[in-house]
Amino acid sequence: ISITNNGGAGKVTSIFLRGMKTEKILVLLDGIPLNNPSSTDGQAFFEHISLDNIEQIEIIKGGLSSIWGSDASAGVINIITKKAKDGLHASSNISYGSYDTKSAGANLSYKKDRFDALLAISRFDNKGFSAKQPSSDEADGYFNDTVNFKTNYHLNDRNSIGFNYNYIDAEIEYDGFGGSNDPAKAFITQNDLAFSHTYQIGFYTSLLNLTKSHSNRTHSDDTTYDATQQALKWLNKVALENTNFQYGFELNTIEGSYQNAWGTDIKEKFNNDAIFANVNHRLGEIALLEAALRKDSFDTFEEQLSYKIGLKHFLHKEKQLTLGLNYYKAIDTPNAYQVANTVFGERLQPDQTKGYDISLFYQDTGITYFSNKISDRLTYDNENWGYINQQGIENINGVEIETKHHFEAINTLLTLNYTLLLKYEDDEGFALEKIAEDTLNLSLDTYITDATHFSIIGQYIGDRIEYEWNSHTIKAETGNYTLCHANFSTQIMEDIDFSLHAKNILDKTYESTYGYATEGRSIYANLKYSF
């Protein structure tokens, strides 16, 4: 994964996976989709997600629309918040750091018998630096309040119900179209609700989920983006000795509106219903087979099929030598904003990604080759002022290398991954914009004692083209750069933890997005009390 940012905390953040852009990554928070239908490209707003209450983040790579639904052509990022532990627990933390960054948070949880609940609140305030270059111009700050609440109740041994609520209230300062001294603001609110019912008997499990997400983004020029997503999903699981079978359906309603500074109000609403099934079968100690199929039916677009076929072959179980193969087709559905701003006379359709990957792993070291072809790519037509399905095929293929090793003598874990794109070009053979040619991530984690941890992280981002104009005769590039970060944490007293986080410790001057400033050398301290 590589990440770009348009000027510091709270500014537009994009994530790239296997050479594919953020809008092709499905992002979930406790099962609630975060991809925003009111944004220009449908990407999730990563920059507003607080990490204070996050338990773990799962990253699943490859075309996964047949399993997870639309917008999962590159993969899925599944964010899971913390769960309540037995008894009554509470914690609070405060932090302070560079750019007058202040944050505070608190968690309260309770679990007993069949009931559990957790409440987490956090506040972040940052004066920041200029979003556009140079960073020394007027500061563009960011403010965020986040509330998470989740509860579960086991009605009996077979039935349980759950409720999740996520609330975000953010204020962003950024630089408008007039240059770095043209300040602007945006106000963000987001409300996510989820209700679930689980029924389990023997080898059968039923999961029923109702979710609703509403987001509003209002800018200081009176431009407003508003979106609502509602979904009903019923998932059935049958777990046999060597076979796991899942099937079900989804009913989705997506609604978005856009109002510009001149009062023009554009609204769009459409439904997406789907049926799906997938099966995993283990062939003894030899192999694991996977097959998935999904049919999406829209009231605005043509029906679409997604599929995936996978094989994991254990070449040598004792030596943990495995061969993996996956072949898939995935789709990305136009969002409400794109549909509302379609070029006159055009009718948008989901774009399609067909691809495969093949990997060979020995224990914790492996190499993967991946290849994707994207057709009917959803893109903005600058000449006709609207969205279209781009003709031609985009080609992306490359190699991933990853390894991790534990040095027991010094209790240190080495983790390394490297991605090299061999091809990332449009139908005319020109390199795709904003995509880094290669990326390298390296980390060393040392556990000095059970309560003291130190890590150093290195990142290399290769050359990339930000944009090209006039038939590729004019272009802007960000170049390559290397960054180094460090973290330290320790328990200074019983129930009190202290941590330091140093970013860009070499004070590297670089741009992750052309024309936008980035964070210089900075350090942040955090103090946490829990019981």
Short mmCIF file of C-alpha atoms in Angstrom, two decimals:
data_model
loop_
_atom_site.label_atom_id
_atom_site.label_comp_id
_atom_site.label_asym_id
_atom_site.label_seq_id
_atom_site.Cartn_x
_atom_site.Cartn_y
_atom_site.Cartn_z
CA ILE A 1 0.00 0.00 0.00
CA SER A 2 1.12 3.54 -0.72
CA ILE A 3 -0.58 6.67 0.58
CA THR A 4 -0.84 10.22 -0.75
CA ASN A 5 -2.09 13.29 1.09
CA ASN A 6 -3.22 16.75 -0.01
CA GLY A 7 -1.53 18.69 2.76
CA GLY A 8 -1.53 17.27 6.28
CA ALA A 9 -4.05 16.03 8.83
CA GLY A 10 -7.66 15.88 7.65
CA LYS A 11 -6.86 16.69 4.02
CA VAL A 12 -7.82 14.37 1.16
CA THR A 13 -6.00 11.06 1.60
CA SER A 14 -5.72 8.42 -1.10
CA ILE A 15 -4.57 4.82 -0.81
CA PHE A 16 -3.17 2.76 -3.68
CA LEU A 17 -3.15 -1.03 -3.73
CA ARG A 18 -1.45 -3.04 -6.49
CA GLY A 19 -1.34 0.05 -8.67
CA MET A 20 -5.09 0.68 -8.36
CA LYS A 21 -6.68 3.80 -6.89
CA THR A 22 -8.68 4.35 -3.71
CA GLU A 23 -12.09 4.19 -5.39
CA LYS A 24 -11.39 0.54 -6.22
CA ILE A 25 -10.81 -0.38 -2.57
CA LEU A 26 -13.89 -1.23 -0.52
CA VAL A 27 -13.56 0.13 3.03
CA LEU A 28 -15.66 -1.21 5.90
CA LEU A 29 -15.94 -0.11 9.52
CA ASP A 30 -17.53 -2.89 11.57
CA GLY A 31 -19.32 -4.01 8.42
CA ILE A 32 -20.55 -0.54 7.41
CA PRO A 33 -19.32 0.61 3.95
CA LEU A 34 -17.41 3.90 4.13
CA ASN A 35 -17.04 4.52 0.37
CA ASN A 36 -18.82 7.84 -0.02
CA PRO A 37 -21.36 8.11 -2.88
CA SER A 38 -21.24 11.93 -2.73
CA SER A 39 -17.51 12.14 -3.41
CA THR A 40 -16.25 12.74 -6.94
CA ASP A 41 -14.77 9.25 -7.24
CA GLY A 42 -16.54 7.24 -4.52
CA GLN A 43 -13.51 6.77 -2.31
CA ALA A 44 -13.70 6.43 1.46
CA PHE A 45 -12.66 9.41 3.57
CA PHE A 46 -9.68 7.80 5.35
CA GLU A 47 -8.54 11.15 6.68
CA HIS A 48 -11.46 11.33 9.15
CA ILE A 49 -11.15 7.86 10.70
CA SER A 50 -9.85 8.00 14.27
CA LEU A 51 -7.47 5.19 15.25
CA ASP A 52 -8.10 5.52 19.00
CA ASN A 53 -10.71 2.74 19.12
CA ILE A 54 -9.39 0.45 16.37
CA GLU A 55 -8.66 -3.16 17.32
CA GLN A 56 -7.31 -4.35 13.99
CA ILE A 57 -7.24 -3.61 10.26
CA GLU A 58 -7.52 -6.44 7.75
CA ILE A 59 -6.27 -5.98 4.19
CA ILE A 60 -7.45 -8.47 1.56
CA LYS A 61 -5.92 -8.06 -1.90
CA GLY A 62 -7.34 -8.89 -5.33
CA GLY A 63 -10.69 -8.58 -7.11
CA LEU A 64 -13.27 -9.42 -4.45
CA SER A 65 -16.59 -8.06 -5.74
CA SER A 66 -18.02 -11.60 -5.89
CA ILE A 67 -17.61 -11.88 -2.11
CA TRP A 68 -17.79 -8.32 -0.78
CA GLY A 69 -19.72 -6.44 -3.48
CA SER A 70 -19.00 -3.44 -5.68
CA ASP A 71 -15.90 -1.22 -5.28
CA ALA A 72 -13.63 -4.13 -4.29
CA SER A 73 -11.68 -4.47 -7.55
CA ALA A 74 -8.32 -3.85 -5.89
CA GLY A 75 -9.21 -5.33 -2.53
CA VAL A 76 -10.88 -4.70 0.81
CA ILE A 77 -9.79 -2.81 3.92
CA ASN A 78 -11.83 -4.09 6.85
CA ILE A 79 -11.56 -1.91 9.98
CA ILE A 80 -12.69 -3.53 13.23
CA THR A 81 -13.21 -1.54 16.44
CA LYS A 82 -12.39 -2.81 19.92
CA LYS A 83 -14.64 -5.20 21.84
CA ALA A 84 -15.62 -5.09 25.49
CA LYS A 85 -13.68 -7.35 27.86
CA ASP A 86 -15.05 -9.15 30.91
CA GLY A 87 -15.92 -6.79 33.71
CA LEU A 88 -15.82 -2.98 33.83
CA HIS A 89 -12.91 -1.25 32.10
CA ALA A 90 -12.05 2.35 31.29
CA SER A 91 -9.15 4.24 29.76
CA SER A 92 -8.24 7.80 28.86
CA ASN A 93 -5.41 9.27 26.85
CA ILE A 94 -4.00 12.66 25.95
CA SER A 95 -1.37 13.58 23.40
CA TYR A 96 0.50 16.63 22.18
CA GLY A 97 2.91 17.19 19.34
CA SER A 98 4.20 19.18 16.41
CA TYR A 99 2.02 21.74 14.59
CA ASP A 100 0.23 22.34 17.91
CA THR A 101 -1.47 18.96 17.62
CA LYS A 102 -3.66 18.08 20.60
CA SER A 103 -5.86 15.03 21.06
CA ALA A 104 -7.72 13.29 23.86
CA GLY A 105 -9.88 10.21 24.11
CA ALA A 106 -11.71 7.96 26.53
CA ASN A 107 -13.11 4.42 26.45
CA LEU A 108 -15.64 2.81 28.76
CA SER A 109 -16.65 -0.85 28.43
CA TYR A 110 -18.67 -3.42 30.34
CA LYS A 111 -19.19 -7.13 29.80
CA LYS A 112 -21.04 -9.60 31.97
CA ASP A 113 -22.92 -12.79 31.20
CA ARG A 114 -24.84 -12.21 27.96
CA PHE A 115 -24.43 -8.43 27.64
CA ASP A 116 -21.54 -6.22 26.58
CA ALA A 117 -21.18 -2.56 25.58
CA LEU A 118 -18.37 -0.18 24.68
CA LEU A 119 -18.33 3.60 24.29
CA ALA A 120 -15.35 5.47 22.85
CA ILE A 121 -14.98 9.21 22.27
CA SER A 122 -12.04 11.16 20.88
CA ARG A 123 -11.12 14.72 19.95
CA PHE A 124 -8.34 15.85 17.62
CA ASP A 125 -7.22 19.45 17.07
CA ASN A 126 -4.35 20.46 14.80
CA LYS A 127 -3.20 23.90 13.59
CA GLY A 128 -1.29 22.22 10.78
CA PHE A 129 0.67 23.81 7.98
CA SER A 130 -0.20 25.21 4.56
CA ALA A 131 -1.93 22.56 2.45
CA LYS A 132 -0.33 23.87 -0.74
CA GLN A 133 3.34 24.62 -1.19
CA PRO A 134 5.16 26.25 0.43
CA SER A 135 4.28 24.75 3.82
CA SER A 136 5.40 27.95 5.55
CA ASP A 137 2.36 29.89 4.24
CA GLU A 138 -0.73 30.29 6.43
CA ALA A 139 -1.55 27.16 8.42
CA ASP A 140 -4.50 24.96 7.46
CA GLY A 141 -5.84 23.26 10.57
CA TYR A 142 -8.11 20.33 11.25
CA PHE A 143 -10.61 19.45 13.98
CA ASN A 144 -12.35 16.11 14.57
CA ASP A 145 -14.79 14.72 17.14
CA THR A 146 -15.52 10.98 16.90
CA VAL A 147 -17.92 8.79 18.88
CA ASN A 148 -18.13 4.97 18.64
CA PHE A 149 -20.69 2.86 20.45
CA LYS A 150 -21.33 -0.86 20.15
CA THR A 151 -23.35 -3.32 22.18
CA ASN A 152 -24.32 -6.98 21.96
CA TYR A 153 -26.89 -9.05 23.80
CA HIS A 154 -27.13 -12.84 23.68
CA LEU A 155 -30.85 -13.61 23.93
CA ASN A 156 -30.08 -17.31 24.40
CA ASP A 157 -27.56 -19.89 23.25
CA ARG A 158 -28.70 -19.53 19.64
CA ASN A 159 -29.71 -15.89 19.18
CA SER A 160 -27.85 -12.63 19.67
CA ILE A 161 -28.42 -9.05 18.58
CA GLY A 162 -25.97 -6.20 18.13
CA PHE A 163 -26.02 -2.45 17.56
CA ASN A 164 -23.21 -0.18 16.29
CA TYR A 165 -23.10 3.61 16.02
CA ASN A 166 -20.32 5.75 14.59
CA TYR A 167 -20.38 9.57 14.52
CA ILE A 168 -17.83 11.98 13.04
CA ASP A 169 -17.90 15.78 13.16
CA ALA A 170 -14.93 17.40 11.42
CA GLU A 171 -13.82 20.85 10.27
CA ILE A 172 -11.10 21.23 7.65
CA GLU A 173 -9.12 24.24 6.52
CA TYR A 174 -7.58 23.94 3.07
CA ASP A 175 -6.31 26.05 0.20
CA GLY A 176 -8.85 26.91 -2.49
CA PHE A 177 -8.41 27.45 -6.20
CA GLY A 178 -6.90 30.91 -5.78
CA GLY A 179 -3.55 29.62 -4.49
CA SER A 180 -1.99 28.81 -1.17
CA ASN A 181 -3.12 32.11 0.38
CA ASP A 182 -6.77 31.51 -0.53
CA PRO A 183 -8.13 29.83 2.63
CA ALA A 184 -11.28 27.71 2.51
CA LYS A 185 -13.16 25.47 4.91
CA ALA A 186 -15.20 22.31 4.77
CA PHE A 187 -17.52 20.93 7.45
CA ILE A 188 -18.04 17.16 7.59
CA THR A 189 -20.61 15.13 9.52
CA GLN A 190 -21.12 11.39 9.26
CA ASN A 191 -23.57 9.09 11.05
CA ASP A 192 -23.33 5.31 10.68
CA LEU A 193 -25.84 2.89 12.20
CA ALA A 194 -25.86 -0.90 12.11
CA PHE A 195 -28.17 -3.52 13.60
CA SER A 196 -27.40 -7.23 13.45
CA HIS A 197 -29.05 -10.51 14.40
CA THR A 198 -27.15 -13.78 14.61
CA TYR A 199 -28.75 -17.21 14.81
CA GLN A 200 -26.61 -20.33 15.18
CA ILE A 201 -27.51 -24.00 15.51
CA GLY A 202 -25.05 -26.76 14.87
CA PHE A 203 -23.25 -26.26 11.56
CA TYR A 204 -25.63 -23.47 10.41
CA THR A 205 -25.28 -19.73 11.10
CA SER A 206 -27.57 -16.92 9.94
CA LEU A 207 -26.39 -13.28 9.95
CA LEU A 208 -28.88 -10.48 9.28
CA ASN A 209 -27.48 -6.94 9.01
CA LEU A 210 -29.25 -3.60 8.60
CA THR A 211 -27.02 -0.57 8.00
CA LYS A 212 -27.59 3.10 7.31
CA SER A 213 -24.94 5.71 6.68
CA HIS A 214 -25.47 9.43 6.14
CA SER A 215 -22.76 11.97 5.34
CA ASN A 216 -22.79 15.69 4.65
CA ARG A 217 -19.94 17.89 3.41
CA THR A 218 -20.47 21.65 3.20
CA HIS A 219 -17.78 24.02 1.92
CA SER A 220 -17.29 27.68 2.71
CA ASP A 221 -18.38 28.59 -0.84
CA ASP A 222 -21.80 27.00 -0.05
CA THR A 223 -21.13 23.91 -2.15
CA THR A 224 -22.78 20.93 -0.44
CA TYR A 225 -22.47 17.18 -0.91
CA ASP A 226 -24.97 14.91 0.84
CA ALA A 227 -25.28 11.13 0.68
CA THR A 228 -27.25 8.30 2.27
CA GLN A 229 -26.65 4.57 1.96
CA GLN A 230 -29.04 1.93 3.30
CA ALA A 231 -28.49 -1.81 3.11
CA LEU A 232 -30.10 -5.06 4.18
CA LYS A 233 -27.86 -8.12 4.00
CA TRP A 234 -28.72 -11.72 4.89
CA LEU A 235 -25.77 -14.12 5.02
CA ASN A 236 -26.12 -17.85 5.62
CA LYS A 237 -23.15 -20.04 6.57
CA VAL A 238 -22.97 -23.83 6.48
CA ALA A 239 -19.78 -25.24 8.01
CA LEU A 240 -19.17 -28.92 7.32
CA GLU A 241 -16.06 -30.99 7.98
CA ASN A 242 -14.16 -30.05 4.80
CA THR A 243 -16.55 -27.57 3.18
CA ASN A 244 -17.76 -24.09 4.09
CA PHE A 245 -20.68 -22.77 2.06
CA GLN A 246 -22.10 -19.24 2.19
CA TYR A 247 -25.05 -17.73 0.36
CA GLY A 248 -27.44 -14.83 0.70
CA PHE A 249 -28.71 -11.56 -0.72
CA GLU A 250 -28.30 -7.78 -0.37
CA LEU A 251 -30.72 -4.90 -0.89
CA ASN A 252 -28.98 -1.52 -1.24
CA THR A 253 -30.31 2.00 -1.74
CA ILE A 254 -27.85 4.78 -2.59
CA GLU A 255 -28.91 8.43 -2.64
CA GLY A 256 -26.80 11.52 -3.18
CA SER A 257 -27.22 15.21 -3.84
CA TYR A 258 -24.90 18.00 -4.93
CA GLN A 259 -25.65 21.71 -4.60
CA ASN A 260 -23.20 24.22 -6.03
CA ALA A 261 -22.54 27.81 -5.00
CA TRP A 262 -25.14 29.08 -7.52
CA GLY A 263 -27.94 27.07 -5.93
CA THR A 264 -28.20 24.34 -8.56
CA ASP A 265 -29.33 21.17 -6.79
CA ILE A 266 -28.70 17.82 -8.47
CA LYS A 267 -30.02 14.60 -6.91
CA GLU A 268 -29.69 10.95 -7.79
CA LYS A 269 -31.02 7.75 -6.25
CA PHE A 270 -30.69 4.14 -7.34
CA ASN A 271 -31.06 0.62 -6.00
CA ASN A 272 -28.61 -2.25 -6.13
CA ASP A 273 -29.89 -5.73 -5.26
CA ALA A 274 -27.66 -8.78 -5.29
CA ILE A 275 -27.59 -12.52 -4.71
CA PHE A 276 -24.34 -14.33 -3.99
CA ALA A 277 -22.80 -17.67 -3.05
CA ASN A 278 -19.30 -18.89 -2.32
CA VAL A 279 -17.77 -22.19 -1.25
CA ASN A 280 -14.45 -23.25 0.27
CA HIS A 281 -13.50 -26.92 0.08
CA ARG A 282 -10.43 -28.59 1.54
CA LEU A 283 -8.99 -31.54 -0.38
CA GLY A 284 -7.45 -33.31 2.59
CA GLU A 285 -3.88 -32.12 3.18
CA ILE A 286 -3.34 -31.30 -0.49
CA ALA A 287 -5.23 -28.16 -1.41
CA LEU A 288 -7.90 -25.60 -0.60
CA LEU A 289 -10.39 -24.64 -3.33
CA GLU A 290 -12.55 -21.50 -3.43
CA ALA A 291 -15.30 -20.42 -5.81
CA ALA A 292 -17.56 -17.35 -5.56
CA LEU A 293 -20.33 -15.94 -7.77
CA ARG A 294 -22.44 -12.79 -7.37
CA LYS A 295 -25.15 -11.21 -9.51
CA ASP A 296 -25.90 -7.50 -9.09
CA SER A 297 -29.16 -6.07 -10.41
CA PHE A 298 -29.55 -2.30 -10.73
CA ASP A 299 -32.50 -0.09 -11.58
CA THR A 300 -30.13 2.32 -13.38
CA PHE A 301 -27.37 0.15 -14.89
CA GLU A 302 -27.15 -3.20 -16.62
CA GLU A 303 -26.94 -6.38 -14.56
CA GLN A 304 -23.43 -7.53 -13.70
CA LEU A 305 -21.80 -10.83 -12.76
CA SER A 306 -18.72 -11.04 -10.54
CA TYR A 307 -16.78 -14.20 -9.86
CA LYS A 308 -13.66 -15.62 -8.30
CA ILE A 309 -11.91 -18.99 -8.52
CA GLY A 310 -9.05 -19.72 -6.16
CA LEU A 311 -6.64 -22.55 -5.37
CA LYS A 312 -4.13 -22.91 -2.56
CA HIS A 313 -1.93 -25.97 -3.06
CA PHE A 314 0.26 -27.26 -0.21
CA LEU A 315 3.37 -28.38 -2.06
CA HIS A 316 5.20 -29.39 1.12
CA LYS A 317 3.25 -29.06 4.34
CA GLU A 318 6.15 -29.62 6.76
CA LYS A 319 8.24 -26.95 5.04
CA GLN A 320 5.15 -24.72 4.63
CA LEU A 321 5.64 -24.40 0.86
CA THR A 322 2.42 -23.28 -0.84
CA LEU A 323 1.28 -22.25 -4.31
CA GLY A 324 -1.67 -19.87 -4.72
CA LEU A 325 -3.76 -19.07 -7.80
CA ASN A 326 -6.71 -16.68 -8.13
CA TYR A 327 -8.74 -15.63 -11.16
CA TYR A 328 -11.51 -13.05 -10.84
CA LYS A 329 -13.85 -10.48 -12.33
CA ALA A 330 -14.85 -7.46 -10.23
CA ILE A 331 -16.98 -4.35 -10.80
CA ASP A 332 -17.06 -0.73 -9.63
CA THR A 333 -20.47 0.91 -9.72
CA PRO A 334 -20.88 4.62 -10.59
CA ASN A 335 -21.76 6.56 -7.47
CA ALA A 336 -24.56 9.09 -7.08
CA TYR A 337 -22.30 12.08 -7.81
CA GLN A 338 -20.99 10.54 -11.03
CA VAL A 339 -24.47 9.62 -12.22
CA ALA A 340 -25.69 13.16 -11.49
CA ASN A 341 -22.79 14.64 -13.48
CA THR A 342 -22.78 12.36 -16.52
CA VAL A 343 -21.88 13.83 -19.92
CA PHE A 344 -25.09 14.73 -21.76
CA GLY A 345 -26.32 11.82 -23.84
CA GLU A 346 -24.15 9.24 -22.07
CA ARG A 347 -25.40 6.41 -19.86
CA LEU A 348 -22.88 5.23 -17.30
CA GLN A 349 -22.22 1.56 -16.58
CA PRO A 350 -20.08 -0.16 -13.93
CA ASP A 351 -16.48 -0.55 -14.99
CA GLN A 352 -15.00 -4.04 -14.97
CA THR A 353 -11.72 -5.48 -13.75
CA LYS A 354 -10.58 -8.91 -14.90
CA GLY A 355 -7.40 -10.25 -13.40
CA TYR A 356 -5.42 -13.00 -11.76
CA ASP A 357 -2.57 -13.49 -9.34
CA ILE A 358 -0.17 -16.36 -8.71
CA SER A 359 1.97 -16.65 -5.57
CA LEU A 360 4.61 -18.93 -4.12
CA PHE A 361 5.28 -18.86 -0.38
CA TYR A 362 7.86 -20.57 1.79
CA GLN A 363 6.91 -20.05 5.44
CA ASP A 364 6.67 -16.23 5.83
CA THR A 365 8.44 -15.34 2.59
CA GLY A 366 6.68 -15.12 -0.74
CA ILE A 367 6.45 -13.63 -4.20
CA THR A 368 3.23 -12.78 -6.06
CA TYR A 369 2.65 -11.82 -9.67
CA PHE A 370 -0.61 -9.99 -10.39
CA SER A 371 -2.26 -8.75 -13.58
CA ASN A 372 -5.41 -6.64 -14.04
CA LYS A 373 -7.22 -5.29 -17.09
CA ILE A 374 -9.78 -2.52 -16.51
CA SER A 375 -12.44 -1.83 -19.15
CA ASP A 376 -15.16 0.85 -19.30
CA ARG A 377 -13.18 2.84 -16.76
CA LEU A 378 -15.26 5.55 -15.02
CA THR A 379 -13.51 8.86 -15.62
CA TYR A 380 -14.18 12.58 -15.86
CA ASP A 381 -14.20 14.05 -19.38
CA ASN A 382 -12.63 17.52 -19.08
CA GLU A 383 -13.72 18.52 -22.59
CA ASN A 384 -17.40 17.69 -22.11
CA TRP A 385 -17.63 18.44 -18.39
CA GLY A 386 -18.95 15.17 -17.07
CA TYR A 387 -18.36 11.49 -16.37
CA ILE A 388 -18.10 8.81 -19.03
CA ASN A 389 -17.05 5.20 -19.42
CA GLN A 390 -13.60 5.51 -20.96
CA GLN A 391 -13.05 3.39 -24.06
CA GLY A 392 -10.02 1.12 -24.23
CA ILE A 393 -8.26 -1.06 -21.69
CA GLU A 394 -6.03 -0.07 -18.77
CA ASN A 395 -3.32 -2.60 -17.97
CA ILE A 396 -1.72 -3.01 -14.56
CA ASN A 397 0.60 -5.84 -13.64
CA GLY A 398 3.48 -6.25 -11.26
CA VAL A 399 5.28 -8.24 -8.61
CA GLU A 400 4.98 -8.25 -4.81
CA ILE A 401 7.73 -9.60 -2.55
CA GLU A 402 7.18 -9.93 1.18
CA THR A 403 8.94 -11.48 4.14
CA LYS A 404 9.07 -11.37 7.90
CA HIS A 405 11.55 -12.92 10.31
CA HIS A 406 11.83 -13.05 14.08
CA PHE A 407 15.34 -12.75 15.52
CA GLU A 408 14.79 -14.53 18.81
CA ALA A 409 18.18 -13.64 20.33
CA ILE A 410 17.34 -9.93 20.29
CA ASN A 411 13.53 -10.32 20.26
CA THR A 412 13.20 -8.32 17.06
CA LEU A 413 10.77 -8.73 14.20
CA LEU A 414 11.78 -7.72 10.66
CA THR A 415 8.99 -7.07 8.16
CA LEU A 416 9.59 -6.12 4.53
CA ASN A 417 7.39 -5.81 1.45
CA TYR A 418 8.14 -4.50 -2.01
CA THR A 419 5.85 -3.87 -4.98
CA LEU A 420 7.14 -3.25 -8.48
CA LEU A 421 4.71 -2.34 -11.26
CA LEU A 422 5.92 -3.81 -14.54
CA LYS A 423 3.11 -2.15 -16.49
CA TYR A 424 0.60 0.54 -15.51
CA GLU A 425 -0.65 2.20 -18.66
CA ASP A 426 -3.78 3.30 -20.48
CA ASP A 427 -4.92 2.09 -23.89
CA GLU A 428 -2.50 4.51 -25.59
CA GLY A 429 0.49 3.18 -23.65
CA PHE A 430 0.93 6.19 -21.34
CA ALA A 431 1.64 5.69 -17.64
CA LEU A 432 -1.40 5.98 -15.34
CA GLU A 433 -1.53 9.15 -13.27
CA LYS A 434 -0.77 9.24 -9.53
CA ILE A 435 0.58 5.67 -9.51
CA ALA A 436 4.04 5.02 -8.02
CA GLU A 437 6.25 2.74 -10.09
CA ASP A 438 7.45 0.88 -7.01
CA THR A 439 7.07 1.00 -3.22
CA LEU A 440 9.11 -0.47 -0.38
CA ASN A 441 8.11 -0.75 3.28
CA LEU A 442 10.53 -1.93 5.95
CA SER A 443 10.05 -2.14 9.71
CA LEU A 444 12.10 -3.36 12.66
CA ASP A 445 10.18 -3.98 15.90
CA THR A 446 12.20 -4.66 19.06
CA TYR A 447 10.56 -5.72 22.31
CA ILE A 448 13.09 -4.63 24.92
CA THR A 449 10.86 -6.01 27.69
CA ASP A 450 7.26 -7.19 27.78
CA ALA A 451 6.26 -3.58 28.50
CA THR A 452 8.72 -1.67 26.31
CA HIS A 453 8.70 -1.59 22.54
CA PHE A 454 10.74 0.30 19.92
CA SER A 455 10.27 0.32 16.15
CA ILE A 456 11.76 2.04 13.15
CA ILE A 457 9.95 2.21 9.81
CA GLY A 458 11.39 3.01 6.40
CA GLN A 459 9.41 3.77 3.24
CA TYR A 460 10.53 4.26 -0.33
CA ILE A 461 8.07 5.60 -2.91
CA GLY A 462 9.11 5.48 -6.56
CA ASP A 463 8.54 7.91 -9.42
CA ARG A 464 5.00 8.83 -10.39
CA ILE A 465 3.23 11.18 -12.78
CA GLU A 466 0.66 13.41 -11.11
CA TYR A 467 -1.09 14.56 -14.29
CA GLU A 468 -0.59 15.04 -18.03
CA TRP A 469 -2.24 17.63 -20.29
CA ASN A 470 -2.51 18.37 -24.00
CA SER A 471 -2.10 14.81 -25.26
CA HIS A 472 0.66 14.12 -22.72
CA THR A 473 2.91 17.01 -23.83
CA ILE A 474 2.68 18.71 -20.42
CA LYS A 475 3.08 16.72 -17.25
CA ALA A 476 3.83 17.10 -13.55
CA GLU A 477 5.76 14.55 -11.50
CA THR A 478 6.39 14.12 -7.79
CA GLY A 479 9.63 12.12 -8.15
CA ASN A 480 10.80 9.46 -5.71
CA TYR A 481 11.55 9.86 -2.02
CA THR A 482 12.49 7.92 1.12
CA LEU A 483 11.03 8.44 4.59
CA CYS A 484 11.95 7.21 8.05
CA HIS A 485 9.73 7.07 11.15
CA ALA A 486 10.20 5.76 14.71
CA ASN A 487 7.97 4.71 17.60
CA PHE A 488 8.63 4.04 21.27
CA SER A 489 6.22 2.84 23.96
CA THR A 490 6.63 1.73 27.56
CA GLN A 491 4.68 1.21 30.76
CA ILE A 492 5.94 3.83 33.21
CA MET A 493 3.64 2.77 36.06
CA GLU A 494 0.97 0.19 36.59
CA ASP A 495 -1.97 1.14 34.34
CA ILE A 496 -0.06 4.09 32.81
CA ASP A 497 1.51 3.83 29.36
CA PHE A 498 3.66 6.39 27.53
CA SER A 499 4.54 6.51 23.84
CA LEU A 500 6.48 8.70 21.41
CA HIS A 501 5.95 8.81 17.64
CA ALA A 502 8.49 10.54 15.41
CA LYS A 503 7.63 11.14 11.75
CA ASN A 504 9.95 12.02 8.89
CA ILE A 505 12.92 12.03 11.26
CA LEU A 506 15.32 12.87 8.42
CA ASP A 507 13.23 16.01 7.71
CA LYS A 508 12.82 15.05 4.06
CA THR A 509 11.25 17.63 1.76
CA TYR A 510 8.92 15.83 -0.64
CA GLU A 511 5.46 15.86 -2.25
CA SER A 512 3.10 12.92 -2.18
CA THR A 513 0.64 14.96 -4.28
CA TYR A 514 2.03 17.47 -6.77
CA GLY A 515 1.88 21.05 -5.44
CA TYR A 516 0.82 20.07 -1.93
CA ALA A 517 2.96 20.35 1.21
CA THR A 518 3.88 17.48 3.50
CA GLU A 519 4.84 17.06 7.14
CA GLY A 520 8.41 17.86 8.10
CA ARG A 521 10.23 16.34 11.08
CA SER A 522 7.68 16.05 13.85
CA ILE A 523 7.16 14.26 17.15
CA TYR A 524 4.05 13.33 19.13
CA ALA A 525 3.76 12.15 22.74
CA ASN A 526 0.87 10.17 24.21
CA LEU A 527 -0.04 9.30 27.80
CA LYS A 528 -2.67 6.64 28.54
CA TYR A 529 -4.29 5.58 31.80
CA SER A 530 -6.46 2.48 32.00
CA PHE A 531 -8.08 0.28 34.60
#
